[in-house]
CSV table of C-alpha atoms in Angstrom, one decimal:
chain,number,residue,atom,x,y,z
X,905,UNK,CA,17.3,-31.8,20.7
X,906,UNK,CA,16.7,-28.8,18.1
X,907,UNK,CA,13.8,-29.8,15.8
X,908,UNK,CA,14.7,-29.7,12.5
X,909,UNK,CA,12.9,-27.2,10.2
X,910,UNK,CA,10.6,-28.2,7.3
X,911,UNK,CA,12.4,-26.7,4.6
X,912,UNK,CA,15.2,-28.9,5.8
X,913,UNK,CA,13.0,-31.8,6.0
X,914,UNK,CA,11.3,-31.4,2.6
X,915,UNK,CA,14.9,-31.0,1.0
X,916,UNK,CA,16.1,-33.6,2.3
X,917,UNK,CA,13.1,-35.8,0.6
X,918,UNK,CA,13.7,-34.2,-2.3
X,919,UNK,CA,17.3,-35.0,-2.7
X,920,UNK,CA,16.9,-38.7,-1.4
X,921,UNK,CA,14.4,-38.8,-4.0
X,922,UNK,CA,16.9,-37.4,-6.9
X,923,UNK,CA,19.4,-39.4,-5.6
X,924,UNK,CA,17.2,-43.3,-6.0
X,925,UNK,CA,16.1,-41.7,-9.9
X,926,UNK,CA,20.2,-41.7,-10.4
X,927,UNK,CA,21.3,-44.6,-9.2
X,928,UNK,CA,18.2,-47.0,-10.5
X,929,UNK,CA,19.2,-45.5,-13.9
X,930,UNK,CA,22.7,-46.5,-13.2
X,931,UNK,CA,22.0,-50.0,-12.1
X,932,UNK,CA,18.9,-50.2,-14.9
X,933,UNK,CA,22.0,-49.7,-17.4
X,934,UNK,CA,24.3,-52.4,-15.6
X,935,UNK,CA,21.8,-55.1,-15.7
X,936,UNK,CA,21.4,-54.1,-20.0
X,937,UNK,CA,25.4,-54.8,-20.0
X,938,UNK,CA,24.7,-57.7,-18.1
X,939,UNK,CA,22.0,-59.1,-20.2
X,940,UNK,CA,23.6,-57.9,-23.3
X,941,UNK,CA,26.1,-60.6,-22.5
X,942,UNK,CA,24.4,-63.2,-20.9
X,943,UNK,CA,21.3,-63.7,-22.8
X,944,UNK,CA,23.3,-64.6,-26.9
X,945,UNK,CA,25.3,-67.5,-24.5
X,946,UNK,CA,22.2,-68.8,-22.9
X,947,UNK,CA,20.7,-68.9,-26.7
X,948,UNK,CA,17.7,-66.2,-26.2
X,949,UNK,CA,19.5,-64.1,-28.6
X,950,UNK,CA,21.5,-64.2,-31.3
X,951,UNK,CA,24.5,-62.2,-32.2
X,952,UNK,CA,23.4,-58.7,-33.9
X,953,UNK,CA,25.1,-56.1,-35.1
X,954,UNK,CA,22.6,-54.0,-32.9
X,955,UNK,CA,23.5,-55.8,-30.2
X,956,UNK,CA,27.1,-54.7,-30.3
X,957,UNK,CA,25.5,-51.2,-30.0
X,958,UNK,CA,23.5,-52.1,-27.1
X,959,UNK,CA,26.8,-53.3,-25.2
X,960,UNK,CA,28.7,-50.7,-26.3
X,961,UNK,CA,26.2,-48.1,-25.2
X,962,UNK,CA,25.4,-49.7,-21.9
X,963,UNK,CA,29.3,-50.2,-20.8
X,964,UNK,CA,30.2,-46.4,-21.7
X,965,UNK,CA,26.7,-45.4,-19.9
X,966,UNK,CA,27.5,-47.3,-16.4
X,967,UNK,CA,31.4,-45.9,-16.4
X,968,UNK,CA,30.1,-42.2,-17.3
X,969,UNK,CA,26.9,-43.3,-14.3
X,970,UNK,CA,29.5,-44.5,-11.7
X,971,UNK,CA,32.5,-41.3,-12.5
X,972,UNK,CA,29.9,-38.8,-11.9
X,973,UNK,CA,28.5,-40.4,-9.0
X,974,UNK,CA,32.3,-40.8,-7.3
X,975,UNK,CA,32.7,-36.9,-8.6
X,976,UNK,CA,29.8,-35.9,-7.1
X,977,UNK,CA,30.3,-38.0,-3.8
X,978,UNK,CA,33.9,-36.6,-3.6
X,979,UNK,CA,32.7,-33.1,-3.4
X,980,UNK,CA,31.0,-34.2,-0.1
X,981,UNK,CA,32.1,-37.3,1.3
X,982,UNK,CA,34.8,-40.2,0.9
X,983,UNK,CA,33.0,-42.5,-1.4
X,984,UNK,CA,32.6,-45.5,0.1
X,985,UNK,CA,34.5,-44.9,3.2
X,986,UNK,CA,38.0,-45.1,1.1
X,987,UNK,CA,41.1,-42.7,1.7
X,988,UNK,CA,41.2,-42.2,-1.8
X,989,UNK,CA,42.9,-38.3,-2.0
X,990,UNK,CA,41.6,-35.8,-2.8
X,991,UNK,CA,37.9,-36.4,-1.7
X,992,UNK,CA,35.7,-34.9,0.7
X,993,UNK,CA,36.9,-31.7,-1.0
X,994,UNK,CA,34.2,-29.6,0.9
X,995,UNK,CA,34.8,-30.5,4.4
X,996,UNK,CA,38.9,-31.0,3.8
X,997,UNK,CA,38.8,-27.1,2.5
X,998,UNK,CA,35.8,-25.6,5.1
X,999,UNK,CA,38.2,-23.0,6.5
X,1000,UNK,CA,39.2,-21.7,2.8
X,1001,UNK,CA,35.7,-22.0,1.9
X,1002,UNK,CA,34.4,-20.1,4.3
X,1003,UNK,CA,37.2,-17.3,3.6
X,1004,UNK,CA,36.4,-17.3,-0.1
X,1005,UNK,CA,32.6,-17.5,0.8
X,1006,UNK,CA,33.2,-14.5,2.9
X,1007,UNK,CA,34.9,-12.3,0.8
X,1008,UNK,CA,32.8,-13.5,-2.0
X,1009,UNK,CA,29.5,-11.8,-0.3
X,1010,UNK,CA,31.3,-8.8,0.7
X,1011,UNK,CA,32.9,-7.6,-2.4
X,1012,UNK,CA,30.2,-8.9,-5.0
X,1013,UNK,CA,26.9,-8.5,-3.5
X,1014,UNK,CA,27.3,-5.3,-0.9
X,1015,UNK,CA,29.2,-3.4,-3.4
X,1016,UNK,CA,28.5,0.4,-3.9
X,1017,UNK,CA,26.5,0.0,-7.2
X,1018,UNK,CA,24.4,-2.9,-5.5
X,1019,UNK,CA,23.7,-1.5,-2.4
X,1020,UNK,CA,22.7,2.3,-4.3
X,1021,UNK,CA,20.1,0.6,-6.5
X,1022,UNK,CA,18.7,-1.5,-3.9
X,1023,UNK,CA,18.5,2.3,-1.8
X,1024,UNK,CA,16.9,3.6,-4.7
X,1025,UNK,CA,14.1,0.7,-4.9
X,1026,UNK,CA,12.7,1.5,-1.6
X,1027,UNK,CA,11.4,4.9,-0.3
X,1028,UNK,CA,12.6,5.2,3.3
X,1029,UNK,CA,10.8,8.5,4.6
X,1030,UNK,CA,7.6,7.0,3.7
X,1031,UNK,CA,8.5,3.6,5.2
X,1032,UNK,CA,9.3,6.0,8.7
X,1033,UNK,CA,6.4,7.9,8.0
X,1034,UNK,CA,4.3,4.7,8.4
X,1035,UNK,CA,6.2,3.6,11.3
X,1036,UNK,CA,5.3,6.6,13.1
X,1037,UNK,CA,1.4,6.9,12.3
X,1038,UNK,CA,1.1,3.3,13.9
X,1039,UNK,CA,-0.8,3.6,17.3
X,1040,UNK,CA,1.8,1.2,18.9
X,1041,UNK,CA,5.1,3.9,18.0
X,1042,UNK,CA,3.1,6.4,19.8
X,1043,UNK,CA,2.6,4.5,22.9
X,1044,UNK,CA,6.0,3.0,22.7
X,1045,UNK,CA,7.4,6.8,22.3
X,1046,UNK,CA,5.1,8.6,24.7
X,1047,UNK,CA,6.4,5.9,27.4
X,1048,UNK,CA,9.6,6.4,26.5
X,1049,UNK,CA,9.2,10.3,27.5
X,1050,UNK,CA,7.0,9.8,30.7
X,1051,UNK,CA,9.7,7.4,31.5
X,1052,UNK,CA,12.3,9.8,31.3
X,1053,UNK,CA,11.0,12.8,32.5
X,1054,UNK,CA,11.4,12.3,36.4
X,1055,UNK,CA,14.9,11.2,36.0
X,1056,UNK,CA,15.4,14.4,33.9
X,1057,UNK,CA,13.8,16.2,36.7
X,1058,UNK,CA,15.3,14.3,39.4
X,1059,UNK,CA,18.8,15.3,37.7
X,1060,UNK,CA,18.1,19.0,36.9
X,1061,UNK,CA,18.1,21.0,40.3
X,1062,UNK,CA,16.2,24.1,41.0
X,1063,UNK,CA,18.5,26.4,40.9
X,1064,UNK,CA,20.5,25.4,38.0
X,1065,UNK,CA,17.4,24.9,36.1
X,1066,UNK,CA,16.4,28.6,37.4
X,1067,UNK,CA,19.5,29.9,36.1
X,1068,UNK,CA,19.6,28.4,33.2
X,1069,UNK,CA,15.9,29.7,32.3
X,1070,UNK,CA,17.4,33.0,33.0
X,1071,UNK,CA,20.5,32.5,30.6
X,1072,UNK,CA,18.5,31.2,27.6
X,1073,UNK,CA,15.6,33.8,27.8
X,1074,UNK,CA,17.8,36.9,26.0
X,1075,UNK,CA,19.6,34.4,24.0
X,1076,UNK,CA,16.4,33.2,22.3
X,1077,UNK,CA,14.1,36.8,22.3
X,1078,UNK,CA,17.6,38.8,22.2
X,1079,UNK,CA,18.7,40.5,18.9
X,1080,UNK,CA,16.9,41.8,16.2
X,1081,UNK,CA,14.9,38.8,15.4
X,1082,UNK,CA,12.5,40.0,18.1
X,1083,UNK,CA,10.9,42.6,16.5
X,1084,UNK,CA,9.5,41.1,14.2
X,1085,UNK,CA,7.9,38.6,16.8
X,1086,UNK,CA,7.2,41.6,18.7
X,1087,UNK,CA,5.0,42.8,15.4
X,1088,UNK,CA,3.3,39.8,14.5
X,1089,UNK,CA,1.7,39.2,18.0
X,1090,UNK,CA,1.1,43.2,18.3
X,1091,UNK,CA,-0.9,42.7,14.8
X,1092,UNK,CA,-2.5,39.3,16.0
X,1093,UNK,CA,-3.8,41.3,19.0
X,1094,UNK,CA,-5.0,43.9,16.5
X,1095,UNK,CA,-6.7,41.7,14.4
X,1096,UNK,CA,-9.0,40.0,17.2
X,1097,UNK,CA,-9.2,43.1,19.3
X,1098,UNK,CA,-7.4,41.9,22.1
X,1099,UNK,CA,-5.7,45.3,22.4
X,1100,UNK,CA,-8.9,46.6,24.0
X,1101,UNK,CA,-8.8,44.4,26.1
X,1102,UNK,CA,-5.5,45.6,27.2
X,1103,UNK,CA,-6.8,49.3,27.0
X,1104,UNK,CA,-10.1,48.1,29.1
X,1105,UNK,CA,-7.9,46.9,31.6
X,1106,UNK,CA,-5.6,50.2,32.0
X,1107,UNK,CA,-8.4,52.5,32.3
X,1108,UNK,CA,-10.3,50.4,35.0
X,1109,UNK,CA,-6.8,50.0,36.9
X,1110,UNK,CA,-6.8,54.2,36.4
X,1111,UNK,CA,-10.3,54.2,37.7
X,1112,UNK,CA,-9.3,52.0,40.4
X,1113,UNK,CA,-6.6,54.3,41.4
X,1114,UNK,CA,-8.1,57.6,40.6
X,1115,UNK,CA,-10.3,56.3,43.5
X,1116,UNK,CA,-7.9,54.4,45.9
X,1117,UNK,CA,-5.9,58.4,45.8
X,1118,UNK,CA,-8.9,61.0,45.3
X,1119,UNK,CA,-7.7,62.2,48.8
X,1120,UNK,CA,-4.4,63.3,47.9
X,1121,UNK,CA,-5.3,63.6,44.5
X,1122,UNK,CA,-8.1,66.7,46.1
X,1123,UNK,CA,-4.9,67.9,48.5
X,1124,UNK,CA,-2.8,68.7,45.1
X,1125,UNK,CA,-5.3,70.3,43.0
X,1126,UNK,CA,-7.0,72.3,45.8
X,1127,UNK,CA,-2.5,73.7,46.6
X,1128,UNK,CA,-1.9,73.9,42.8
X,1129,UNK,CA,-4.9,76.5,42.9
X,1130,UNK,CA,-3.8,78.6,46.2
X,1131,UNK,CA,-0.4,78.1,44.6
X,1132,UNK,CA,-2.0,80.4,41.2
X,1133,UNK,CA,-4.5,81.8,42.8
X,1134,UNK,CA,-3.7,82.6,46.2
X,1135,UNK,CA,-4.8,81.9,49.9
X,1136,UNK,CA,-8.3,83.4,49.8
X,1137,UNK,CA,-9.1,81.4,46.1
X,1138,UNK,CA,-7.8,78.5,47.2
X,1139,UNK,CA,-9.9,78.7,50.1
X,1140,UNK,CA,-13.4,79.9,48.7
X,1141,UNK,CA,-13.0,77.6,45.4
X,1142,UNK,CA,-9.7,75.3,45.5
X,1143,UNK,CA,-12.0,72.3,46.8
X,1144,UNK,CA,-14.8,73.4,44.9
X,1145,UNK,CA,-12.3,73.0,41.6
X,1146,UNK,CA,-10.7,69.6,43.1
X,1147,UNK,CA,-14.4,68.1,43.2
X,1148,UNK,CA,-15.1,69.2,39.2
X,1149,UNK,CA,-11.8,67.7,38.0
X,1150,UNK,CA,-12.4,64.9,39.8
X,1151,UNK,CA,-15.4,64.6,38.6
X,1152,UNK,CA,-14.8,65.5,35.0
X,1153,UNK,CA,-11.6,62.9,35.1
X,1154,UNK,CA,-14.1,60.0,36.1
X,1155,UNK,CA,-17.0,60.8,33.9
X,1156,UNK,CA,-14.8,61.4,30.6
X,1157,UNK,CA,-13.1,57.3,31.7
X,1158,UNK,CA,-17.0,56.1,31.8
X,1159,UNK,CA,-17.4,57.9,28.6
X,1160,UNK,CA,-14.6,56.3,26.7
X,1161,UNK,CA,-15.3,53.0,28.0
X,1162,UNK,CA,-17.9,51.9,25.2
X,1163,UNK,CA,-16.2,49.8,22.7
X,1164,UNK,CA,-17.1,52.5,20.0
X,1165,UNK,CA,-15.5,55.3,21.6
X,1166,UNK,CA,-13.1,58.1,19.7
X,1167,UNK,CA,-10.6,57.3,21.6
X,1168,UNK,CA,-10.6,53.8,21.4
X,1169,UNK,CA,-10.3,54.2,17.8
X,1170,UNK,CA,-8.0,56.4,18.1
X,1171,UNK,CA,-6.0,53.5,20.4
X,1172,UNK,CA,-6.5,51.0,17.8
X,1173,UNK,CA,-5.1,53.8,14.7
X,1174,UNK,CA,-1.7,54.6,16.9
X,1175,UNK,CA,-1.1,50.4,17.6
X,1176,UNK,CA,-1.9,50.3,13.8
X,1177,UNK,CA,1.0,53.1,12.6
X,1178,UNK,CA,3.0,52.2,16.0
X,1179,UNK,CA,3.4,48.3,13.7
X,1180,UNK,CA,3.8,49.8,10.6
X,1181,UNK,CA,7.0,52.2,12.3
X,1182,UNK,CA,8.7,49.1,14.3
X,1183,UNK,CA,8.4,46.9,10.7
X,1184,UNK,CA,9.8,49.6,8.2
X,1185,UNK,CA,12.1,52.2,11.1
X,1186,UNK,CA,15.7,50.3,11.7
X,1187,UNK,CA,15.8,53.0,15.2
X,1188,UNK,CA,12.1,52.2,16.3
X,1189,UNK,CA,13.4,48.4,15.9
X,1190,UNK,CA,16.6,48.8,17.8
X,1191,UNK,CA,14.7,51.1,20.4
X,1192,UNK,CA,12.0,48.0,20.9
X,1193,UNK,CA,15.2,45.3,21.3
X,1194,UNK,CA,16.3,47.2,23.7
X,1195,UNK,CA,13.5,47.4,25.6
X,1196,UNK,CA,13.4,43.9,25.6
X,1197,UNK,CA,16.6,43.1,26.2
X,1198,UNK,CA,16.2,45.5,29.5
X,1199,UNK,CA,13.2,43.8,31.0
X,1200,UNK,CA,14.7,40.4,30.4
X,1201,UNK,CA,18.5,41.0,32.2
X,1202,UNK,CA,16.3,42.8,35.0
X,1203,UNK,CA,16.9,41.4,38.3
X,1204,UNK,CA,13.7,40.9,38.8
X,1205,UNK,CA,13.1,38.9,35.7
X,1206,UNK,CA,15.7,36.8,37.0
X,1207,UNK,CA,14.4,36.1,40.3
X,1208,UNK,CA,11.0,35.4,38.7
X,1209,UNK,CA,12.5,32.3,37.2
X,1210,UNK,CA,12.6,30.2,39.6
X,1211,UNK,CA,9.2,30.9,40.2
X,1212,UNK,CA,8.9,29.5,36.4
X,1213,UNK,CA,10.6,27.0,37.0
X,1214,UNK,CA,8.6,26.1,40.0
X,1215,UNK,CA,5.2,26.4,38.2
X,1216,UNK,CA,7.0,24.2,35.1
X,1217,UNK,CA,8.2,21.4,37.0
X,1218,UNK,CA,4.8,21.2,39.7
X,1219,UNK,CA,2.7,21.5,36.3
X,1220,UNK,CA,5.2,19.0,34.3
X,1221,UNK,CA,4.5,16.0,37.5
X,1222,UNK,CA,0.6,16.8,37.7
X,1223,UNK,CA,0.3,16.2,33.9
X,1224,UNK,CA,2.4,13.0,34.0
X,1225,UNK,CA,-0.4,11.4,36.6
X,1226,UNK,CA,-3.0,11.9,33.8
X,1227,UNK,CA,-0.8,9.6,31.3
X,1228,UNK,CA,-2.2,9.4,27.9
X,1229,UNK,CA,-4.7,12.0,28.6
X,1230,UNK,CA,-2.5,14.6,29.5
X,1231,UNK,CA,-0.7,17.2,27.4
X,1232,UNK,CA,2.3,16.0,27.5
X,1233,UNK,CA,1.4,13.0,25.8
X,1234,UNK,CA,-0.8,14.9,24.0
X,1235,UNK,CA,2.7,17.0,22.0
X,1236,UNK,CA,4.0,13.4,21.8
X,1237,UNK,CA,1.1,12.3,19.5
X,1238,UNK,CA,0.8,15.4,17.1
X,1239,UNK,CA,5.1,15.8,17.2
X,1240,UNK,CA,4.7,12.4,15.4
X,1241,UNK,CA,2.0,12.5,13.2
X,1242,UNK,CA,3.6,15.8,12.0
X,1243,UNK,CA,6.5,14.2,11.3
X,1244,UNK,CA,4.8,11.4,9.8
X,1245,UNK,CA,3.0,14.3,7.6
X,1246,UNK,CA,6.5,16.1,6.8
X,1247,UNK,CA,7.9,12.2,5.7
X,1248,UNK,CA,5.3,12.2,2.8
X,1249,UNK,CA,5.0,15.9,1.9
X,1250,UNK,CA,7.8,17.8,2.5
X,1251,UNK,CA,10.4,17.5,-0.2
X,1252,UNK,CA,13.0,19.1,1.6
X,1253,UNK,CA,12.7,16.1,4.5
X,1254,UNK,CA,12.5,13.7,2.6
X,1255,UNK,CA,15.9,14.9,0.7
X,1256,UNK,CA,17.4,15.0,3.9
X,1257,UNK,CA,16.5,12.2,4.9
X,1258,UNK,CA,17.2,10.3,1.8
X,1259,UNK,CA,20.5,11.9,1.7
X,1260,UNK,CA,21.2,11.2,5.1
X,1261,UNK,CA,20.7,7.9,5.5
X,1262,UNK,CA,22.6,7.1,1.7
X,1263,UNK,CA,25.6,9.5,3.5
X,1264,UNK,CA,25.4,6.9,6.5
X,1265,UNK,CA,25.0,3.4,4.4
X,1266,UNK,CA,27.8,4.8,2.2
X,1267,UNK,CA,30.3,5.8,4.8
X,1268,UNK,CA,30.0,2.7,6.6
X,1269,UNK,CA,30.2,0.5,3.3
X,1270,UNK,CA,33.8,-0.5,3.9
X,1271,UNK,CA,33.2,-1.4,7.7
X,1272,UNK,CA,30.0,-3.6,7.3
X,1273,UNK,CA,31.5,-5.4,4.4
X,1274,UNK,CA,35.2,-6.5,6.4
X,1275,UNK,CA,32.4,-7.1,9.3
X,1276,UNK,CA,30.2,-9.6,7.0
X,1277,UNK,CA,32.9,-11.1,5.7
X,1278,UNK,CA,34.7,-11.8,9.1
X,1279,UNK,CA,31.3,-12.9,10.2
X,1280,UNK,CA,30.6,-15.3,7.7
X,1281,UNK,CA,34.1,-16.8,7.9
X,1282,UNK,CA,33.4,-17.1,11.5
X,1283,UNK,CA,29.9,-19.4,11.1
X,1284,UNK,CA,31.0,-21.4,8.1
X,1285,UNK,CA,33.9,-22.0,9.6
X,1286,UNK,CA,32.6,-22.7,13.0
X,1287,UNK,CA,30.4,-25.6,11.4
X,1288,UNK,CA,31.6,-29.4,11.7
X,1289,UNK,CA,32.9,-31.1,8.5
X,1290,UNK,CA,29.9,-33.5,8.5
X,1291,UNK,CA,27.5,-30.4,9.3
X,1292,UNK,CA,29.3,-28.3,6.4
X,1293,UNK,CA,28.5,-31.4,3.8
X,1294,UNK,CA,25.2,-31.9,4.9
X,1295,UNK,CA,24.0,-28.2,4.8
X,1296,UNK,CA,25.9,-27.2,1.1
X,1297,UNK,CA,24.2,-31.2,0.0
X,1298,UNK,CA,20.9,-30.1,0.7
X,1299,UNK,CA,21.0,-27.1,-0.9
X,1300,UNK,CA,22.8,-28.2,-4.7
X,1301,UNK,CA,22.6,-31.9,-4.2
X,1302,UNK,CA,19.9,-32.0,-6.2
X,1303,UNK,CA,21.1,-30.5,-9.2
X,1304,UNK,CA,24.1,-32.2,-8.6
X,1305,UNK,CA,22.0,-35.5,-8.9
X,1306,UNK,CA,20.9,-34.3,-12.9
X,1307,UNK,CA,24.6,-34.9,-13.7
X,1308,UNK,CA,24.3,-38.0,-12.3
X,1309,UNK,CA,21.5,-38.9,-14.5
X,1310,UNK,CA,23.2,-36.4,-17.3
X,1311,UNK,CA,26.3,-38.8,-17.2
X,1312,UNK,CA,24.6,-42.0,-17.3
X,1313,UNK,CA,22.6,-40.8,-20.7
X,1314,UNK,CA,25.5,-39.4,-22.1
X,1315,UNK,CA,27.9,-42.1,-21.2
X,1316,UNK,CA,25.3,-45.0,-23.1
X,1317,UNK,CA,24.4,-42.5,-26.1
X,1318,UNK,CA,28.3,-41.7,-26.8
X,1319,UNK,CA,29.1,-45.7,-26.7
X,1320,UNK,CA,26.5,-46.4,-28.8
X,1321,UNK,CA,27.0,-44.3,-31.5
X,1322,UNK,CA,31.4,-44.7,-31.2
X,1323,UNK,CA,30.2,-48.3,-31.8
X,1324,UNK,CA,28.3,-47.4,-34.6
X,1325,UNK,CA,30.8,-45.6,-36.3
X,1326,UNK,CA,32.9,-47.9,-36.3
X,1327,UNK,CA,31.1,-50.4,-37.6
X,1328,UNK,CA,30.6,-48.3,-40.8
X,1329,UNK,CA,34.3,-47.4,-40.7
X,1330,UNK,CA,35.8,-51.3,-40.5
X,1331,UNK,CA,32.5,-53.3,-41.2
X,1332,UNK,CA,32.7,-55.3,-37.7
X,1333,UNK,CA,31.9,-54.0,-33.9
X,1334,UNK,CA,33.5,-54.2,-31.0
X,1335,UNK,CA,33.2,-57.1,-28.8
């Protein structure tokens, strides 16, 4: 059995309570009429004009009492259990009610104007903002991805996943928005000398191979100088020469090595101007694109994406065992506390956004409203006559109980002072 719910209970006391104040006040002015009459023939009183009033008042106060208490019983109930028609209005009319109830929500409360102000009242991107800075939306989200990241593996195989790395790699550093990419890391490299680097690590790999081919690096200098000079010269000093270049070659690499060598500066001047010529020459750009464009439809670019996609995916499943510690979840958190950031700050989100959502609300208007209204026809309608009277009763019986009480007063004031009036009019009351 469903328990009822206090509100119910307490307004149920509430209207039983209404309900005793209206009817003692309807009997309190019944036994007045009855005294009124009984009281001047059992000699405790004698006839008095203001007695007529009395009468009078009391007999129009219990017939205005008892025709507000059948009105108000008849919106309800069958008072007293007779067919009278035209009672139990409610529960005779519930399907018509609920129809008119229905439509009466839809078109007068969720209209256009209502719905706009009440949009305007609240400030949804900072109501999401605050939804997504709670700890619990990031653990709920980051599930949510760790959850569907195997299946997403699972449903992407290696070599369409390969291929499609392949695909979208010119599609998103193709065209001429590259350069500019291309600039901005060349001048970030600048900026902490990472070019150097770069430059350190070409001359040790020359070094390196200077070394690795000094062998037939001595055979070609020592036939370059028989080849000038002849057989004899190339034979008295060709290796002689071969050593000195060789020599020379590996002392001027040491040399330049320092980090404040000429030509290291010099490096770092030609990066410098080769920026400045990519950023302001439409041909150098073009030239660079192209370049770019060439290394990334090479065939051996494209085989060396699977390999990516290898490395991604075995690097994707070891993070995943880490679970909130890894860096997956990790791009989970800051994603939504940037957003978060972007719902308080940025104007142009919240716009959208706002705009958005009032688009949605709006467009949809018409549905929700033929839904409500269907909806509420369907629980009104779905509730039992007896149900139906009880509910609406506890709700405006109450109120309904002051014109009770309302018609009692009037009823006896009204009688007493038509009795009044015409006893000044004819001299004699009514009796």
């Amino acid at each position: 059995m469903n328990a009822i719910p206090q509100t119910d209970q307490d307004a149920r006391r509430t209207l039983l309570r209404y309900k005793r104040s209206a009817t003692g006040l309807l009997a309190a002015m019944a036994g007045l009429t009855v005294a009124g009459y009984a009281l001047p023939q059992m000699g405790w009183l004698a006839d008095r004009p203001w007695l007529e009033i009395l009468r009078s008042g009391t007999k129009a106060g219990v017939v205005g009492g008892l025709a507000d208490w059948f009105a108000v019983t008849a919106l309800f109930r069958r008072p007293m259990g007779l067919p009278i028609p035209h009672t139990a209005i409610l529960p005779a009319q519930k399907e018509r009610l609920a129809q008119a109830l229905g439509r009466f929500v839809s078109t007068n409360v969720f209209t256009e104007h209502e719905v706009e102000a009440a949009f305007n009242r609240i400030d949804l991107p900072s109501i999401i903002g605050n939804i997504l800075q709670e700890p619990e939306t990031a653990a709920m989200v980051n599930r949510a991805v760790l959850g569907s990241v195997p299946h997403v593996l699972d449903r992407l195989e290696d070599g369409r996943a390969s291929s499609a790395i392949a695909r979208l790699l010119p599609t998103l550093l193709g065209g001429e928005e590259i350069a500019p990419v291309v600039t901005r890391s060349l001048r970030a490299m600048v900026e902490g000398d990472c070019h150097q680097e770069v430059l350190s690590f070409l001359l040790s790999r020359l070094k390196e191979g200077i070394k690795a081919k000094e062998p037939a690096l001595r055979m070609m200098i020592e036939e370059r100088v028989r080849e000038q000079g002849g057989r004899v010269l190339g034979w008295a000093i060709g290796g002689s020469i071969a050593t000195k270049v060789l020599l020379a070659a590996g002392q001027e690499l040491d040399r330049i090595d320092p980090q404040n060598s000429e030509l290291r500066e010099g490096f770092t001047t030609w990066v410098r101007a080769e920026i400045d010529r990519i950023e302001q020459d439409p041909v150098r750009r073009r030239e660079i694109t192209d370049a770019v464009m060439g290394v990334l439809t090479h065939d051996s670019v494209r085989g060396w994406s699977s390999d990516v996609w290898r490395r991604l995916r075995r690097l994707i499943e070891e993070d995943m065992d880490k679970g909130d510690t890894g860096w997956l979840s990790s791009i989970v958190r800051d994603a939504l506390q940037r957003l978060a950031e972007q719902m308080y700050h940025d104007a142009t989100m919240r716009k959208r956004i706002n705009d958005g959502a009032r688009g949605m609300i709006m467009g949809s208007l018409p549905f929700l409203r033929d839904r409500m209204s269907r909806f509420i026809y369907s629980v009104v309608n779905g509730w039992d006559a007896e149900s139906l009277s009880d509910r609406l009763e506890l709700r405006v019986g109450k109120d309904l109980q002051y014109i009770r009480l309302n018609g009692t007063l009037v009823g006896f004031l009204a009688g007493c002072g038509l009795s009044v009036l015409l006893q000044l009019i004819f001299g004699t009351g009514i009796g």
